[in-house]
Amino acid sequence: MERSQLLRQVAHQRQTLFDEGLLDEQFVQLEELQDRTNPNFVEEIVTTYYQDTSRLILNIEQELERRPLDYGRLDGYMYQFKGSSTSFGAKKVKAECSLFREYCRAGNGEGCMRTFQQLNREYATLKRKLEAYFQLARQARLTETASRPG
Amino acid sequence: MGAEVDHVSPMGMSGGSAEVNDKSEGLRFSCKNKLTALVVDNGGVCRVIQTALLRSYGVETEAVETGEAAVELIASGATFNLIIIEMLLPVLNGPETARQIRAMGAQSKILGITAFFDERDQQEFLAAGADEFIEKPLSLEIVIPIIRELDN
């Protein structure tokens, strides 16, 4: 693929992440922290975010199988999830975290489970689209390297 | 609406360790003094991001996962201009961490930080000795005025 076309595709894919409400301004601040001394900062943050949150998802899943539900524990896990998602800029995931917590505080188990399912969907969508974006961005960087005079 | 795209790959800031990039005003200014900070957060991604943000503004920053580790660090003689403490830490929570740090005579600016703002948490943190209490994320709008204040 011609490089300029590739660059346009990368830019378009990035913009889509914001236009679809998956990411917010906080993610832009993370991108601005990336520089020559830390060229993989954003991807490293993404990896850390998914490490943190996948553990929390497992914990929440296990808690949602217990009866009666321990709303205190669920609340605690979702607090951490929201903190990580807010700091990362995961806009839709963050919104589901807030909704889940409201159901938790109301002692509404069904609401918690429904919201958790939606959260999982948003989380998976974000992960998939970020992976695709970074893969394309890496491809673009490779073509930049290849096109430099030797 | 969404962030405007003005580049393909994320391009970050460059600059010396004492330089501060005031993006909100489009100006650069240099810290007159060496500033230090401690981030206390059990969330990995939060800890890394807060640390990177402060370091990008020339603040020498350390990070620990627990309140106990923060208290130990201060007790060992470490001093910091700024300490950012997460509200819900395991075992020794944010306010108790702040209380113990203040009890040791630390005069650092203490910023309590939380994933969900709650007035009772705010009152508890401020009563324990924190100077401010904010909801995550730690953003430029919050960091820049704090750095300016500490630098003056």
Short mmCIF file of C-alpha atoms in Angstrom, two decimals:
data_model
loop_
_atom_site.label_atom_id
_atom_site.label_comp_id
_atom_site.label_asym_id
_atom_site.label_seq_id
_atom_site.Cartn_x
_atom_site.Cartn_y
_atom_site.Cartn_z
CA MET A 1 0.00 0.00 0.00
CA GLU A 2 1.28 3.44 -0.85
CA ARG A 3 2.65 5.16 2.26
CA SER A 4 0.49 8.26 2.07
CA GLN A 5 -2.58 6.06 1.77
CA LEU A 6 -1.43 4.06 4.78
CA LEU A 7 -0.92 7.22 6.81
CA ARG A 8 -4.40 8.43 5.90
CA GLN A 9 -5.82 5.10 6.98
CA VAL A 10 -4.01 5.26 10.33
CA ALA A 11 -5.26 8.79 10.91
CA HIS A 12 -8.78 7.78 9.99
CA GLN A 13 -8.70 4.77 12.27
CA ARG A 14 -7.45 6.89 15.15
CA GLN A 15 -10.15 9.50 14.59
CA THR A 16 -12.81 6.79 14.56
CA LEU A 17 -11.83 5.76 18.09
CA PHE A 18 -12.78 9.26 19.25
CA ASP A 19 -15.78 9.76 16.96
CA GLU A 20 -17.33 6.49 18.17
CA GLY A 21 -16.90 7.62 21.77
CA LEU A 22 -14.48 4.83 22.64
CA LEU A 23 -11.73 7.23 23.72
CA ASP A 24 -11.73 10.74 25.15
CA GLU A 25 -9.33 13.66 25.61
CA GLN A 26 -7.40 11.79 28.31
CA PHE A 27 -6.03 9.44 25.64
CA VAL A 28 -4.73 12.42 23.70
CA GLN A 29 -2.82 13.48 26.82
CA LEU A 30 -1.25 10.01 26.93
CA GLU A 31 -0.19 10.35 23.29
CA GLU A 32 1.41 13.68 24.12
CA LEU A 33 3.53 11.97 26.78
CA GLN A 34 5.13 9.77 24.11
CA ASP A 35 8.44 11.06 22.81
CA ARG A 36 11.81 9.89 21.50
CA THR A 37 12.93 8.80 24.96
CA ASN A 38 9.77 6.77 25.42
CA PRO A 39 8.62 5.88 21.90
CA ASN A 40 6.33 3.01 22.91
CA PHE A 41 4.68 4.73 25.85
CA VAL A 42 1.13 4.55 24.55
CA GLU A 43 1.30 0.88 23.64
CA GLU A 44 2.88 0.13 27.01
CA ILE A 45 0.04 1.94 28.74
CA VAL A 46 -2.47 -0.04 26.70
CA THR A 47 -0.78 -3.27 27.80
CA THR A 48 -0.78 -2.18 31.44
CA TYR A 49 -4.43 -1.12 31.20
CA TYR A 50 -5.46 -4.51 29.87
CA GLN A 51 -3.35 -6.33 32.46
CA ASP A 52 -4.98 -4.35 35.28
CA THR A 53 -8.51 -4.62 33.99
CA SER A 54 -8.49 -8.25 32.86
CA ARG A 55 -7.71 -9.22 36.44
CA LEU A 56 -10.58 -7.06 37.67
CA ILE A 57 -12.97 -8.58 35.12
CA LEU A 58 -12.10 -12.04 36.40
CA ASN A 59 -12.69 -10.94 39.99
CA ILE A 60 -16.05 -9.37 39.10
CA GLU A 61 -17.15 -12.45 37.15
CA GLN A 62 -16.38 -14.65 40.14
CA GLU A 63 -18.22 -12.30 42.49
CA LEU A 64 -21.29 -12.21 40.24
CA GLU A 65 -21.54 -15.99 40.54
CA ARG A 66 -21.74 -15.90 44.32
CA ARG A 67 -25.04 -15.77 46.18
CA PRO A 68 -25.83 -13.56 47.84
CA LEU A 69 -23.95 -10.91 45.92
CA ASP A 70 -21.35 -9.03 47.91
CA TYR A 71 -22.09 -5.50 46.70
CA GLY A 72 -19.23 -4.09 48.77
CA ARG A 73 -16.65 -6.20 46.97
CA LEU A 74 -18.23 -5.56 43.58
CA ASP A 75 -18.23 -1.84 44.33
CA GLY A 76 -14.55 -1.99 45.23
CA TYR A 77 -13.57 -3.79 42.04
CA MET A 78 -15.58 -1.42 39.89
CA TYR A 79 -14.04 1.56 41.67
CA GLN A 80 -10.61 0.34 40.54
CA PHE A 81 -11.90 -0.40 37.05
CA LYS A 82 -13.27 3.10 36.70
CA GLY A 83 -10.06 4.65 37.99
CA SER A 84 -7.98 2.79 35.43
CA SER A 85 -10.43 3.46 32.59
CA THR A 86 -10.67 7.15 33.41
CA SER A 87 -6.90 7.55 33.52
CA PHE A 88 -6.61 5.68 30.22
CA GLY A 89 -9.36 7.60 28.45
CA ALA A 90 -11.68 4.65 27.84
CA LYS A 91 -14.85 6.73 27.63
CA LYS A 92 -17.59 4.15 27.08
CA VAL A 93 -16.04 1.65 29.49
CA LYS A 94 -15.83 4.40 32.11
CA ALA A 95 -19.52 5.19 31.65
CA GLU A 96 -20.49 1.54 32.17
CA CYS A 97 -18.37 1.43 35.32
CA SER A 98 -20.33 4.37 36.74
CA LEU A 99 -23.64 2.76 35.86
CA PHE A 100 -22.59 -0.55 37.40
CA ARG A 101 -21.67 1.22 40.60
CA GLU A 102 -25.08 2.88 40.78
CA TYR A 103 -26.76 -0.53 40.51
CA CYS A 104 -24.37 -1.85 43.14
CA ARG A 105 -25.25 0.89 45.56
CA ALA A 106 -28.93 0.26 44.91
CA GLY A 107 -28.45 -3.45 45.59
CA ASN A 108 -29.77 -4.24 42.11
CA GLY A 109 -28.12 -7.51 41.12
CA GLU A 110 -29.85 -7.78 37.78
CA GLY A 111 -28.80 -4.28 36.86
CA CYS A 112 -25.24 -5.12 37.84
CA MET A 113 -25.16 -8.19 35.64
CA ARG A 114 -26.76 -6.46 32.67
CA THR A 115 -24.35 -3.54 32.94
CA PHE A 116 -21.38 -5.85 33.32
CA GLN A 117 -22.32 -7.60 30.09
CA GLN A 118 -22.44 -4.24 28.32
CA LEU A 119 -19.16 -3.22 29.91
CA ASN A 120 -17.55 -6.40 28.61
CA ARG A 121 -18.81 -5.64 25.11
CA GLU A 122 -17.46 -2.10 25.17
CA TYR A 123 -14.18 -3.32 26.63
CA ALA A 124 -13.76 -6.00 23.94
CA THR A 125 -14.63 -3.52 21.17
CA LEU A 126 -12.07 -1.03 22.44
CA LYS A 127 -9.41 -3.70 22.70
CA ARG A 128 -10.05 -4.97 19.19
CA LYS A 129 -10.04 -1.51 17.63
CA LEU A 130 -6.95 -0.39 19.51
CA GLU A 131 -5.07 -3.50 18.42
CA ALA A 132 -6.04 -2.86 14.81
CA TYR A 133 -5.01 0.78 15.08
CA PHE A 134 -1.62 0.02 16.61
CA GLN A 135 -0.96 -2.71 14.08
CA LEU A 136 -1.59 -0.27 11.26
CA ALA A 137 0.50 2.43 12.97
CA ARG A 138 3.39 -0.04 13.30
CA GLN A 139 3.08 -0.86 9.61
CA ALA A 140 3.24 2.85 8.79
CA ARG A 141 6.38 3.26 10.92
CA LEU A 142 7.99 0.31 9.12
CA THR A 143 7.35 1.89 5.73
CA GLU A 144 8.84 5.13 7.05
CA THR A 145 11.99 3.26 8.11
CA ALA A 146 12.15 1.38 4.81
CA SER A 147 11.83 4.53 2.74
CA ARG A 148 14.71 6.32 4.50
CA PRO A 149 17.95 6.50 2.45
CA GLY A 150 20.43 3.86 3.66
CA MET B 1 -17.11 15.43 18.98
CA GLY B 2 -13.65 13.82 19.16
CA ALA B 3 -10.08 14.91 19.10
CA GLU B 4 -8.89 16.41 15.88
CA VAL B 5 -6.18 14.47 14.11
CA ASP B 6 -3.15 16.50 13.30
CA HIS B 7 -0.63 13.70 13.13
CA VAL B 8 -0.42 9.98 12.43
CA SER B 9 1.86 8.77 15.14
CA PRO B 10 1.59 10.22 18.61
CA MET B 11 4.29 12.84 18.90
CA GLY B 12 5.30 13.77 22.37
CA MET B 13 7.09 16.61 23.96
CA SER B 14 10.82 16.95 24.11
CA GLY B 15 12.76 19.28 26.30
CA GLY B 16 15.10 19.46 29.26
CA SER B 17 14.20 18.08 32.63
CA ALA B 18 13.62 21.50 34.13
CA GLU B 19 11.41 22.72 31.33
CA VAL B 20 7.69 22.72 31.70
CA ASN B 21 5.41 22.72 28.72
CA ASP B 22 2.37 24.78 29.47
CA LYS B 23 0.12 23.47 26.76
CA SER B 24 -2.90 25.26 28.09
CA GLU B 25 -1.30 28.64 27.42
CA GLY B 26 0.90 27.61 24.50
CA LEU B 27 3.96 28.80 26.40
CA ARG B 28 7.02 27.09 27.79
CA PHE B 29 8.31 28.04 31.20
CA SER B 30 11.20 26.66 33.21
CA CYS B 31 10.93 25.62 36.83
CA LYS B 32 13.22 27.71 38.98
CA ASN B 33 13.59 24.86 41.45
CA LYS B 34 13.98 21.10 41.35
CA LEU B 35 10.60 19.62 42.26
CA THR B 36 9.94 16.14 43.59
CA ALA B 37 6.76 14.11 43.84
CA LEU B 38 5.49 10.81 45.19
CA VAL B 39 2.58 8.95 43.62
CA VAL B 40 0.76 6.50 45.88
CA ASP B 41 -1.67 4.35 43.88
CA ASN B 42 -2.39 0.62 43.82
CA GLY B 43 -3.65 0.81 40.23
CA GLY B 44 -0.81 0.05 37.82
CA VAL B 45 -2.02 2.12 34.91
CA CYS B 46 -2.92 5.09 37.14
CA ARG B 47 0.47 4.97 38.81
CA VAL B 48 2.36 4.84 35.51
CA ILE B 49 0.34 7.63 33.89
CA GLN B 50 0.52 10.01 36.86
CA THR B 51 4.26 9.41 37.15
CA ALA B 52 4.83 9.97 33.43
CA LEU B 53 2.75 13.15 33.46
CA LEU B 54 4.68 14.67 36.35
CA ARG B 55 8.06 13.61 34.92
CA SER B 56 7.19 15.15 31.57
CA TYR B 57 7.00 18.46 33.42
CA GLY B 58 10.43 17.98 34.95
CA VAL B 59 9.21 16.77 38.34
CA GLU B 60 11.37 13.97 39.76
CA THR B 61 8.74 11.43 40.62
CA GLU B 62 8.68 8.18 42.55
CA ALA B 63 5.73 5.83 42.78
CA VAL B 64 4.62 3.26 45.33
CA GLU B 65 1.64 0.92 45.47
CA THR B 66 0.62 1.17 49.10
CA GLY B 67 0.13 3.67 51.87
CA GLU B 68 2.50 1.69 54.06
CA ALA B 69 5.27 2.01 51.46
CA ALA B 70 4.68 5.76 51.27
CA VAL B 71 4.84 6.12 55.05
CA GLU B 72 8.02 4.03 55.18
CA LEU B 73 9.62 6.20 52.51
CA ILE B 74 8.84 9.41 54.39
CA ALA B 75 9.95 7.84 57.67
CA SER B 76 13.29 6.99 56.05
CA GLY B 77 13.86 10.67 55.42
CA ALA B 78 12.66 11.12 51.86
CA THR B 79 11.00 14.46 51.20
CA PHE B 80 8.69 15.45 48.39
CA ASN B 81 7.16 18.74 47.27
CA LEU B 82 4.02 16.93 46.15
CA ILE B 83 2.40 13.68 47.25
CA ILE B 84 -0.56 12.31 45.33
CA ILE B 85 -2.50 9.69 47.26
CA GLU B 86 -5.28 7.45 45.98
CA MET B 87 -8.34 7.37 48.24
CA LEU B 88 -9.00 3.62 48.34
CA LEU B 89 -5.70 1.97 49.04
CA PRO B 90 -5.69 -1.52 50.55
CA VAL B 91 -4.98 -1.81 54.31
CA LEU B 92 -3.81 1.78 54.97
CA ASN B 93 -6.27 3.94 53.04
CA GLY B 94 -5.55 7.33 51.51
CA PRO B 95 -6.67 9.55 54.39
CA GLU B 96 -4.87 7.42 56.98
CA THR B 97 -1.73 7.54 54.83
CA ALA B 98 -2.00 11.32 54.70
CA ARG B 99 -2.56 11.48 58.45
CA GLN B 100 0.55 9.44 59.19
CA ILE B 101 2.63 11.45 56.74
CA ARG B 102 1.51 14.71 58.35
CA ALA B 103 2.16 13.28 61.81
CA MET B 104 5.79 12.85 60.78
CA GLY B 105 5.98 16.56 60.07
CA ALA B 106 5.95 16.38 56.28
CA GLN B 107 5.03 19.71 54.74
CA SER B 108 4.47 18.42 51.23
CA LYS B 109 1.44 19.48 49.25
CA ILE B 110 -0.85 16.46 49.51
CA LEU B 111 -3.37 15.83 46.78
CA GLY B 112 -6.01 13.20 47.46
CA ILE B 113 -7.29 11.54 44.30
CA THR B 114 -10.27 9.31 43.71
CA ALA B 115 -12.07 7.42 40.96
CA PHE B 116 -15.47 8.63 42.20
CA PHE B 117 -15.84 12.00 43.87
CA ASP B 118 -17.68 11.82 47.20
CA GLU B 119 -18.07 14.71 49.62
CA ARG B 120 -17.57 12.52 52.67
CA ASP B 121 -14.32 11.19 51.22
CA GLN B 122 -13.26 14.75 50.51
CA GLN B 123 -13.98 15.82 54.09
CA GLU B 124 -12.14 12.79 55.44
CA PHE B 125 -9.08 13.42 53.28
CA LEU B 126 -8.91 17.13 54.03
CA ALA B 127 -9.36 16.49 57.75
CA ALA B 128 -6.47 14.03 57.55
CA GLY B 129 -4.19 16.72 56.18
CA ALA B 130 -4.62 16.71 52.41
CA ASP B 131 -4.59 20.11 50.71
CA GLU B 132 -6.84 19.21 47.83
CA PHE B 133 -9.07 16.36 46.71
CA ILE B 134 -9.80 15.66 43.06
CA GLU B 135 -11.42 13.09 40.84
CA LYS B 136 -9.26 11.20 38.32
CA PRO B 137 -7.81 11.73 35.80
CA LEU B 138 -4.82 13.78 36.86
CA SER B 139 -4.92 16.26 34.01
CA LEU B 140 -2.81 19.15 32.74
CA GLU B 141 -5.40 21.60 34.05
CA ILE B 142 -4.69 20.32 37.56
CA VAL B 143 -0.96 19.59 37.28
CA ILE B 144 0.22 22.86 35.75
CA PRO B 145 -1.15 25.22 38.44
CA ILE B 146 0.23 22.91 41.14
CA ILE B 147 3.70 22.91 39.57
CA ARG B 148 3.61 26.69 39.24
CA GLU B 149 2.52 27.04 42.85
CA LEU B 150 5.25 24.73 44.13
CA ASP B 151 7.87 26.37 41.95
CA ASN B 152 7.06 29.77 43.43
#
